[in-house]
PDB file of C-alpha atoms and ligand atoms in Angstrom:
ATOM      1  CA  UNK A   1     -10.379  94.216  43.138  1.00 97.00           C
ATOM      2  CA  UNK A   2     -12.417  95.483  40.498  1.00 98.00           C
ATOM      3  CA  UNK A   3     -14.470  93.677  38.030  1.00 98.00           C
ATOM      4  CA  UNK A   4     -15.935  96.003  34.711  1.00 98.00           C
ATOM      5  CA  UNK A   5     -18.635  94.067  33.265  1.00 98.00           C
ATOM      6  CA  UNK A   6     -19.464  94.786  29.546  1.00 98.00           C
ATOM      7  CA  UNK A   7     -22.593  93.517  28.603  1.00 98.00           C
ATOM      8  CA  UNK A   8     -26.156  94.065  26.232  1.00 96.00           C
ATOM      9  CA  UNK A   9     -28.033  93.909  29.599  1.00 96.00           C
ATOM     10  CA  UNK A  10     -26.831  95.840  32.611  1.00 97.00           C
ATOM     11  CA  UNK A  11     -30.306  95.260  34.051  1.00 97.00           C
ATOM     12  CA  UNK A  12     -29.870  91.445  34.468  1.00 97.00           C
ATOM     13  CA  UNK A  13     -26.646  91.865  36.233  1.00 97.00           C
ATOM     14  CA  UNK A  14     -27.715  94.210  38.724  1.00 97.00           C
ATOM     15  CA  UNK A  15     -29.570  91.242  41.050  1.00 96.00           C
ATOM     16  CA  UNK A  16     -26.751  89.170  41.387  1.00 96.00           C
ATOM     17  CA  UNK A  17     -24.740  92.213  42.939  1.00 96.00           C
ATOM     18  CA  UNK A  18     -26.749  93.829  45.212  1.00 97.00           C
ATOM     19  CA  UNK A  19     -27.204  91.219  47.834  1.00 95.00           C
ATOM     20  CA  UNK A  20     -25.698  89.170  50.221  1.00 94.00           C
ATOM     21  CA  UNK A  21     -22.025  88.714  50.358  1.00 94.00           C
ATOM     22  CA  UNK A  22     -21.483  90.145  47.135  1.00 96.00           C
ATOM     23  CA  UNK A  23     -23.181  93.396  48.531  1.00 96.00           C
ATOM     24  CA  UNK A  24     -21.497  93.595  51.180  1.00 96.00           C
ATOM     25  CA  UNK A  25     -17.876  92.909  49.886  1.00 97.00           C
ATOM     26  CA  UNK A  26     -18.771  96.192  47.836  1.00 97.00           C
ATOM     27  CA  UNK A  27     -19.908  97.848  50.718  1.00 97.00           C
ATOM     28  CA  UNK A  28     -16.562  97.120  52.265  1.00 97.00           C
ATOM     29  CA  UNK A  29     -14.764  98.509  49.639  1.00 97.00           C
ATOM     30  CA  UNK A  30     -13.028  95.173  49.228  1.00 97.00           C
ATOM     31  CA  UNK A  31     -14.599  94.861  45.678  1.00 98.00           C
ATOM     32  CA  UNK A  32     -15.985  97.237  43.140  1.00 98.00           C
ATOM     33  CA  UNK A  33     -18.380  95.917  40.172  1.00 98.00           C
ATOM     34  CA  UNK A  34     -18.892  98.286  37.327  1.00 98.00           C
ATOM     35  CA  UNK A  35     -21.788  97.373  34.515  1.00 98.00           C
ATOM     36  CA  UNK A  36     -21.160  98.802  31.352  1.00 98.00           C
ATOM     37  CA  UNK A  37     -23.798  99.191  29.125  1.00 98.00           C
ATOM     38  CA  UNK A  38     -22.208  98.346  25.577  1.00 98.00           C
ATOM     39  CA  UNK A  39     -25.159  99.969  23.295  1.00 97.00           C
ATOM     40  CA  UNK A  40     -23.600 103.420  24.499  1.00 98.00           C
ATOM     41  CA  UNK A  41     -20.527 102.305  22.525  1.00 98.00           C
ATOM     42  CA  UNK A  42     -22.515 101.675  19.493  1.00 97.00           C
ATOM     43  CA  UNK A  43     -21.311 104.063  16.474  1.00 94.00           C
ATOM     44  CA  UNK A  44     -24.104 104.127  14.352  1.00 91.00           C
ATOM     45  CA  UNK A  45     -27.500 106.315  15.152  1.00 93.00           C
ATOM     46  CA  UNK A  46     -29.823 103.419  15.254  1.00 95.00           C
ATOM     47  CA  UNK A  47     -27.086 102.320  18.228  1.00 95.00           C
ATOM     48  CA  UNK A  48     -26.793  98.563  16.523  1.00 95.00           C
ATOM     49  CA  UNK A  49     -23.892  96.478  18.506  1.00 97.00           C
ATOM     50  CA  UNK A  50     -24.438  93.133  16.258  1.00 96.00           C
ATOM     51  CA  UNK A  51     -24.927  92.616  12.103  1.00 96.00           C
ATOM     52  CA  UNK A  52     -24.938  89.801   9.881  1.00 96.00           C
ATOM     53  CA  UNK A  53     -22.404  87.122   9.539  1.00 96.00           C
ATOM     54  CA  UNK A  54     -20.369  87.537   6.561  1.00 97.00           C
ATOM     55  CA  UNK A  55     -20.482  84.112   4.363  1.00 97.00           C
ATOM     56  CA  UNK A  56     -24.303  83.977   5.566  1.00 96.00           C
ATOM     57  CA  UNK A  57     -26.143  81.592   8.048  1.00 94.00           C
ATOM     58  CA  UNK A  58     -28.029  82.094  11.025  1.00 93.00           C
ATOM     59  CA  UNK A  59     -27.446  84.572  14.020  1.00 93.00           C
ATOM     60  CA  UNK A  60     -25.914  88.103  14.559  1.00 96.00           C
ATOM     61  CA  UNK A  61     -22.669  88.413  15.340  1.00 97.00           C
ATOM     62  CA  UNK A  62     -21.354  90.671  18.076  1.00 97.00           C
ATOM     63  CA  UNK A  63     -19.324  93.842  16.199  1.00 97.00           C
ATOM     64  CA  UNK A  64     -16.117  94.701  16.518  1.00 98.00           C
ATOM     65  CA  UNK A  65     -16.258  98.526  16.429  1.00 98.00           C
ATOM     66  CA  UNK A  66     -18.753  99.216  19.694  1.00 98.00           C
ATOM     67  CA  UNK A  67     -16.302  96.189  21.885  1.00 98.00           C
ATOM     68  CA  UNK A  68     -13.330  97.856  20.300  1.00 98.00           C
ATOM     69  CA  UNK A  69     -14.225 101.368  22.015  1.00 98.00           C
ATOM     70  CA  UNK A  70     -15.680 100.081  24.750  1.00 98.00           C
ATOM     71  CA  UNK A  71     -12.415  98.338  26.121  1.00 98.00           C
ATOM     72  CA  UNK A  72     -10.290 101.059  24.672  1.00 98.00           C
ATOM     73  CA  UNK A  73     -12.169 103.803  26.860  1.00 98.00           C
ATOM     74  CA  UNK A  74     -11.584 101.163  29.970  1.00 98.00           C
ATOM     75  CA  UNK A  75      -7.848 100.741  29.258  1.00 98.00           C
ATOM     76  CA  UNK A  76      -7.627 104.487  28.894  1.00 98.00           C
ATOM     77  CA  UNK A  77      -8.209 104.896  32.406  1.00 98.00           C
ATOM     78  CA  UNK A  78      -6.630 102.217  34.571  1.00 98.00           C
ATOM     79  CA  UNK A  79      -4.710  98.921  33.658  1.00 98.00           C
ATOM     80  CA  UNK A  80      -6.081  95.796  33.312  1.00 98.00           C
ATOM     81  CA  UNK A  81      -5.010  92.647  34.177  1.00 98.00           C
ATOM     82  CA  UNK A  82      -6.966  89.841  31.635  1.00 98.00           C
ATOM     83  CA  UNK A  83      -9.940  91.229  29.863  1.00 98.00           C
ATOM     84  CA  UNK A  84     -12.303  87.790  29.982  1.00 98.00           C
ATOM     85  CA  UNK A  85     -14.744  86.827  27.527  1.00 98.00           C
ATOM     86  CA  UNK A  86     -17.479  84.717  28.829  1.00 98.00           C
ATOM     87  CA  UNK A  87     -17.999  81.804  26.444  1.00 97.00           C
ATOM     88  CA  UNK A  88     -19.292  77.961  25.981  1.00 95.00           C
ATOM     89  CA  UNK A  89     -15.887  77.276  23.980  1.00 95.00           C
ATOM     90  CA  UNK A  90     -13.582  78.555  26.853  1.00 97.00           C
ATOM     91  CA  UNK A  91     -11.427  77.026  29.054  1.00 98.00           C
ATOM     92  CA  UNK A  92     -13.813  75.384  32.233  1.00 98.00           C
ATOM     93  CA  UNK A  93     -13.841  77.700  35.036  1.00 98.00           C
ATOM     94  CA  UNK A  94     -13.426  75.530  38.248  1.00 96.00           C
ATOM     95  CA  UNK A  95     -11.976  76.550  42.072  1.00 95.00           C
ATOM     96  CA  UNK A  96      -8.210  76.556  41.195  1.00 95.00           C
ATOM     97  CA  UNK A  97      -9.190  79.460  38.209  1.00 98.00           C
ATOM     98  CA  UNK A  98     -11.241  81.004  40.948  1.00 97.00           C
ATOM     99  CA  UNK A  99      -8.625  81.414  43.451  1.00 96.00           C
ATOM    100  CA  UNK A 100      -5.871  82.324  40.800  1.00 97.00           C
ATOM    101  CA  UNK A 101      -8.364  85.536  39.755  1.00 98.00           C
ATOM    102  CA  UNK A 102      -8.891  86.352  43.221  1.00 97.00           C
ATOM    103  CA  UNK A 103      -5.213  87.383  43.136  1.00 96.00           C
ATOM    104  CA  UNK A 104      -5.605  89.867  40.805  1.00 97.00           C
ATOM    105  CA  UNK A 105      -6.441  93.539  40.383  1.00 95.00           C
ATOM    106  CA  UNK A 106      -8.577  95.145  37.613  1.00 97.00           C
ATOM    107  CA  UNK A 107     -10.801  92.777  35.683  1.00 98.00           C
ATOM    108  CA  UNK A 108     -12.905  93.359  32.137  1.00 98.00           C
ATOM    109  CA  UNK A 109     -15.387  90.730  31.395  1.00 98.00           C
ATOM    110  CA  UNK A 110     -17.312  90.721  28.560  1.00 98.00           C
ATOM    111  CA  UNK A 111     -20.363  88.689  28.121  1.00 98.00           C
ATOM    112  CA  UNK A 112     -21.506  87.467  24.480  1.00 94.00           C
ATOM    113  CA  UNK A 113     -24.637  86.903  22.963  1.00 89.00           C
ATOM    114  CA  UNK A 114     -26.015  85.657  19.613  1.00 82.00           C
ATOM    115  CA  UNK A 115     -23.682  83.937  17.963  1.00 87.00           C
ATOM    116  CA  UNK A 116     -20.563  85.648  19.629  1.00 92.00           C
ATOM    117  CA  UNK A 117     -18.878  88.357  18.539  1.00 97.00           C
ATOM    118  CA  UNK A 118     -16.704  89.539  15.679  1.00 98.00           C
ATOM    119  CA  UNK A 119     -13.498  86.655  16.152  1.00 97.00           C
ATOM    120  CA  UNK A 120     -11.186  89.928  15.881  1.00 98.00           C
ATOM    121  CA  UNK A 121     -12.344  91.124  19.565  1.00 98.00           C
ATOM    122  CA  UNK A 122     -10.977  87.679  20.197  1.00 98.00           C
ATOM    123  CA  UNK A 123      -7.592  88.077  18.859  1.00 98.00           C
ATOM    124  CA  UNK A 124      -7.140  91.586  19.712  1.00 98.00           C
ATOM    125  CA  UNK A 125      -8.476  92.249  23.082  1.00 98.00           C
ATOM    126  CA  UNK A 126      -9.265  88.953  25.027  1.00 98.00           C
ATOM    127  CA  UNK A 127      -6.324  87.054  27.063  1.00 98.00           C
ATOM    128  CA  UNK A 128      -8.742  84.801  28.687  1.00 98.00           C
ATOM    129  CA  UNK A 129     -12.329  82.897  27.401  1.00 98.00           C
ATOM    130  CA  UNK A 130     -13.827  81.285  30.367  1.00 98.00           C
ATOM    131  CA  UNK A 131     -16.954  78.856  30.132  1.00 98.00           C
ATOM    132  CA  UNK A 132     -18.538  77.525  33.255  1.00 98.00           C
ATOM    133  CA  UNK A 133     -20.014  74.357  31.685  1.00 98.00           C
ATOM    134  CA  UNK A 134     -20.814  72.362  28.678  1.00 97.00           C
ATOM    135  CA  UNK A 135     -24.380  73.622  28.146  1.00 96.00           C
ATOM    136  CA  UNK A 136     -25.041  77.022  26.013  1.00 95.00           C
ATOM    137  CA  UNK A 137     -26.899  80.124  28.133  1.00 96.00           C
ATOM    138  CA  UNK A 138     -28.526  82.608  26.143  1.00 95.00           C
ATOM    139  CA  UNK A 139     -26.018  84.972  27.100  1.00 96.00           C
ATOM    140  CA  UNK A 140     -22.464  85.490  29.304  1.00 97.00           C
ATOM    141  CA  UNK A 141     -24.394  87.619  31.749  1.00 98.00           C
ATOM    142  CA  UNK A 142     -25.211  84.638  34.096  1.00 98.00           C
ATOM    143  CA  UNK A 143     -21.698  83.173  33.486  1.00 98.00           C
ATOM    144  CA  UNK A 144     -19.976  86.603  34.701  1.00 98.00           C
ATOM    145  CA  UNK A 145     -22.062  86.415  37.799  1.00 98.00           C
ATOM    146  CA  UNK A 146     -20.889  82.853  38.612  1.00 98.00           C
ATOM    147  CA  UNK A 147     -17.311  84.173  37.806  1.00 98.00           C
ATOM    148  CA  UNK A 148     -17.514  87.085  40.207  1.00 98.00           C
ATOM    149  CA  UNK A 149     -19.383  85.468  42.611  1.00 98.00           C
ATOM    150  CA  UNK A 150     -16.632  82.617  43.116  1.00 97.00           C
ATOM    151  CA  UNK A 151     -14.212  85.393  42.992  1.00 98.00           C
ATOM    152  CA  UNK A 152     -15.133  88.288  45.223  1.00 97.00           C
ATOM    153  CA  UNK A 153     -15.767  85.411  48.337  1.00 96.00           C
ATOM    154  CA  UNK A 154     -12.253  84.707  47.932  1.00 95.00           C
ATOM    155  CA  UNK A 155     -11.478  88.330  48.495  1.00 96.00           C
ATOM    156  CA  UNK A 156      -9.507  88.623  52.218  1.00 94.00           C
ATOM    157  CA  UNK A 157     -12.185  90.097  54.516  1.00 94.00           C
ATOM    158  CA  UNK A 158     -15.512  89.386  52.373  1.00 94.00           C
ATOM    159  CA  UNK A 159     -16.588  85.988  53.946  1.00 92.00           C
ATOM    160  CA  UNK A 160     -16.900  86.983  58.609  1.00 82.00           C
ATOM    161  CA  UNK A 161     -15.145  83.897  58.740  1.00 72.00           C
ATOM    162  CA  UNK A 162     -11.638  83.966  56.826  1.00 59.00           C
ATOM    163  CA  UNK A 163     -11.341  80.053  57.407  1.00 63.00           C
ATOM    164  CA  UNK A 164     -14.811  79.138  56.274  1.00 74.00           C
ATOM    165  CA  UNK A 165     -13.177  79.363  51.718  1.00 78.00           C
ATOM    166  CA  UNK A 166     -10.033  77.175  53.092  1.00 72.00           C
ATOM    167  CA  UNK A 167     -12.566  75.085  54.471  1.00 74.00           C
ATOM    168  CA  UNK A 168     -14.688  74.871  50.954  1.00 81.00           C
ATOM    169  CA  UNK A 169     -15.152  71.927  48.803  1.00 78.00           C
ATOM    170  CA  UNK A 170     -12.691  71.872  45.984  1.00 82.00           C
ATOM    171  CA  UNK A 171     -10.257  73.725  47.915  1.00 77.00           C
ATOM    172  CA  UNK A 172      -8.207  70.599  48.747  1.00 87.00           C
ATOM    173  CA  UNK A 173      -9.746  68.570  45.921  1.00 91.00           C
ATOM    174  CA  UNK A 174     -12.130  66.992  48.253  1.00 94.00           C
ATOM    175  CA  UNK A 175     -15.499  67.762  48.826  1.00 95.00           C
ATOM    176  CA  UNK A 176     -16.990  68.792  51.525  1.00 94.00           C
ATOM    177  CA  UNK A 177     -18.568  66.919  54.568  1.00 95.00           C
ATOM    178  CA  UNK A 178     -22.176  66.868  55.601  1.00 97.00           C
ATOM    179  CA  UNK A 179     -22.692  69.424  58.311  1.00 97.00           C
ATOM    180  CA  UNK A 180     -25.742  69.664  60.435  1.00 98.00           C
ATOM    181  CA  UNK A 181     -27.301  71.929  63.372  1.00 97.00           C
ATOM    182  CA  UNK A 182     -30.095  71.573  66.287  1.00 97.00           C
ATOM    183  CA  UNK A 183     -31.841  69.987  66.819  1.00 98.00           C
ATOM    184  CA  UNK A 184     -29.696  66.518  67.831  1.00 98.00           C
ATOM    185  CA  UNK A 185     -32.485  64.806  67.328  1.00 98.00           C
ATOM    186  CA  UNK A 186     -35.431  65.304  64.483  1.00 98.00           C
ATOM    187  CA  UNK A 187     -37.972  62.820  64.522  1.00 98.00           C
ATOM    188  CA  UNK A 188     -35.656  59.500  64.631  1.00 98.00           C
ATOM    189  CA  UNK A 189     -33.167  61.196  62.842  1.00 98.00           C
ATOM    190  CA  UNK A 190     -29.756  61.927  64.738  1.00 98.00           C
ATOM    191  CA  UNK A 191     -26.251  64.055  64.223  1.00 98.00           C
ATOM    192  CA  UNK A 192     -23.515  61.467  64.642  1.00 98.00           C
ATOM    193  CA  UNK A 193     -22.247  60.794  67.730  1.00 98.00           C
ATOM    194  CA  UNK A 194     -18.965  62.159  67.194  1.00 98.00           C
ATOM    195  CA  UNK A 195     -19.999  66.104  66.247  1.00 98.00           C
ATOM    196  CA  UNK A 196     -21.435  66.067  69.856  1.00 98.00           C
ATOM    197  CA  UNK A 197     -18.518  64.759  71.912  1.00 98.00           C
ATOM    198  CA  UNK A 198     -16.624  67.588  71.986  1.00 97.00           C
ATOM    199  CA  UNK A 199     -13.413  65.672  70.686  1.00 98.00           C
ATOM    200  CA  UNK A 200     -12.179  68.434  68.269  1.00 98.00           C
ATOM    201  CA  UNK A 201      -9.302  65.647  66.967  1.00 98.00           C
ATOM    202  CA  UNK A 202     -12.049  63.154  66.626  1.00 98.00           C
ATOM    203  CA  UNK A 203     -14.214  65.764  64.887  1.00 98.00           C
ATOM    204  CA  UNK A 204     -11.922  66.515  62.029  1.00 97.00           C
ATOM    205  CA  UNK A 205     -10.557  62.765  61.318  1.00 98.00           C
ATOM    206  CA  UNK A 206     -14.155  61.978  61.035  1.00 98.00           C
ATOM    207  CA  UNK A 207     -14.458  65.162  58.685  1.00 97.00           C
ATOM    208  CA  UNK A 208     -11.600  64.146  56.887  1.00 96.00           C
ATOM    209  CA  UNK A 209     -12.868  60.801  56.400  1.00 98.00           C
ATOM    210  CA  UNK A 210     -16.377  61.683  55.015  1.00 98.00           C
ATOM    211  CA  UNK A 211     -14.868  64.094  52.329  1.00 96.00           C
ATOM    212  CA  UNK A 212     -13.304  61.208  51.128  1.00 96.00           C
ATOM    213  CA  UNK A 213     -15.573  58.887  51.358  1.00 98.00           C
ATOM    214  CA  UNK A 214     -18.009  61.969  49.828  1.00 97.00           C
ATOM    215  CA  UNK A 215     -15.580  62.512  46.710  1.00 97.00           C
ATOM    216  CA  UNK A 216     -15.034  58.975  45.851  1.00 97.00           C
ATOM    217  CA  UNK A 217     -18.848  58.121  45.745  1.00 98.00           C
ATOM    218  CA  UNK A 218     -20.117  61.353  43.840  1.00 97.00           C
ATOM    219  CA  UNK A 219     -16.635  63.491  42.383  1.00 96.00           C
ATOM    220  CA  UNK A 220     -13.854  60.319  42.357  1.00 96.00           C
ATOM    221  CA  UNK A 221     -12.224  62.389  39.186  1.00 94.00           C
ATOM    222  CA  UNK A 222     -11.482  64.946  42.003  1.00 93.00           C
ATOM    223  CA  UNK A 223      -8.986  62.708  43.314  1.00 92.00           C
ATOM    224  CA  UNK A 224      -6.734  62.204  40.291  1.00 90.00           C
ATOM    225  CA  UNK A 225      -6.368  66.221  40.242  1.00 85.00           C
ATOM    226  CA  UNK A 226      -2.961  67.738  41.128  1.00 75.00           C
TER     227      UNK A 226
HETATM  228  N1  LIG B   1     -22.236  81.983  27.240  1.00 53.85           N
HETATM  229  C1  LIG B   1     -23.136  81.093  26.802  1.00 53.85           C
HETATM  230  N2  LIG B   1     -22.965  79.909  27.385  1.00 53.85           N
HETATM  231  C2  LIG B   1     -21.910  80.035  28.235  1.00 53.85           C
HETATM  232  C3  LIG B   1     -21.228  79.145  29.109  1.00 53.85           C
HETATM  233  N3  LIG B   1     -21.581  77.874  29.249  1.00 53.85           N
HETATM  234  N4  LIG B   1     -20.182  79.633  29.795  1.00 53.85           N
HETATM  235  C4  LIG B   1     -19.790  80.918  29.646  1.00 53.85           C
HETATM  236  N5  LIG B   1     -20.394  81.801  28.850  1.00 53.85           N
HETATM  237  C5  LIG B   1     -21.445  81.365  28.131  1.00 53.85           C
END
């Protein structure tokens, strides 16, 4: 897979790639992450990508004309199969979006700022707006990394263990148990009974069990999800 990331600040993004899973998956070759720098898109000398609203009021608005080359020089050399633009008024990302994009090949996301951009990138160019929550970020960089990051772990081969996404919360609606490690015993404090038997049957029933009784106490919308 191969996500192209448009965006003001190529800087910021750089972090969130080059550790970690997400490192690695690139290292791999299972997943290549491409920051574009818009401003090299701009067209005029002082290299502006945003202007004034027309009609007035407050903010820039993202232009058309830099976005417009930008994803036309991408297109011009490979397919693409959504071009994303990160926004608060998109559709909610959540796991189900996350594992439908993990099935897919070549990826454009572009990440707003100010006021958003030019509505004609919208109609023209975008076939998906994605927002990861009802709040407003100063920008879609952050968003894009929470994208890709939910994304590229999907990937077959990035996580050592390929059970350990099945095994996710979300993945079955549900979410996930409480886990825990040595010692058996901290202070007063034990690891159920049941973990230590050795009764793999036993184990999951009581894993089973605690995701539900986990989902209905903190997530019970969860459970009215297809
Ligand atoms: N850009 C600003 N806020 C955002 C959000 N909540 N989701 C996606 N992109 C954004």
């Amino acid at each position: 897979m191969r996500i192209d990331i448009i965006t003001l600040h190529p800087a910021l993004l750089e972090g969130p790639f080059s550790h970690s899973i997400l490192k690695r998956a690139q290292e791999k070759g299972l997943a290549e992450i491409h920051l574009i720098d818009l401003r090299n898109y701009a067209t005029n000398k002082h290299k502006n990508v945003d202007d004034y609203p027309y009609g007035g009021g407050a903010g820039m608005v993202m232009m058309v004309e830099p976005i417009a080359n930008c994803i036309e020089d991408l297109k011009s050399q490979r397919d693409y199969e959504e071009v994303i633009y990160m926004s608060p008024d998109g559709e909610l990302f959540d796991q189900p979006m996350a594992n439908q994009l993990s099935l897919k090949g070549n990826l454009i996301i572009l990440c707003g700022h100010y006021k958003g951009v030019d509505e004609r990138v919208r109609e023209h160019f975008i076939t998906k707006e994605i927002s990861i929550g009802d709040y407003v970020l100063s920008g879609g960089e952050l968003a894009a990394a929470v994208v890709a990051d939910a994304v590229i772990r999907l990937l077959p081969g990035v996580l050592n263990d390929e059970t350990s996404a099945l095994s996710d919360s979300f993945q079955d609606n549900l979410v996930a148990p409480p886990v825990y490690s040595r010692p058996a015993e901290f202070r007063d404090w034990k690891v159920p009974d049941v973990l230590l038997s050795g009764h793999e049957a036993n184990i999951q029933q009581w894993r089973y069990e605690e995701s539900v009784k986990r989902t209905k106490e903190r997530r019970p919308g969860l459970l009215d999800k297809e």
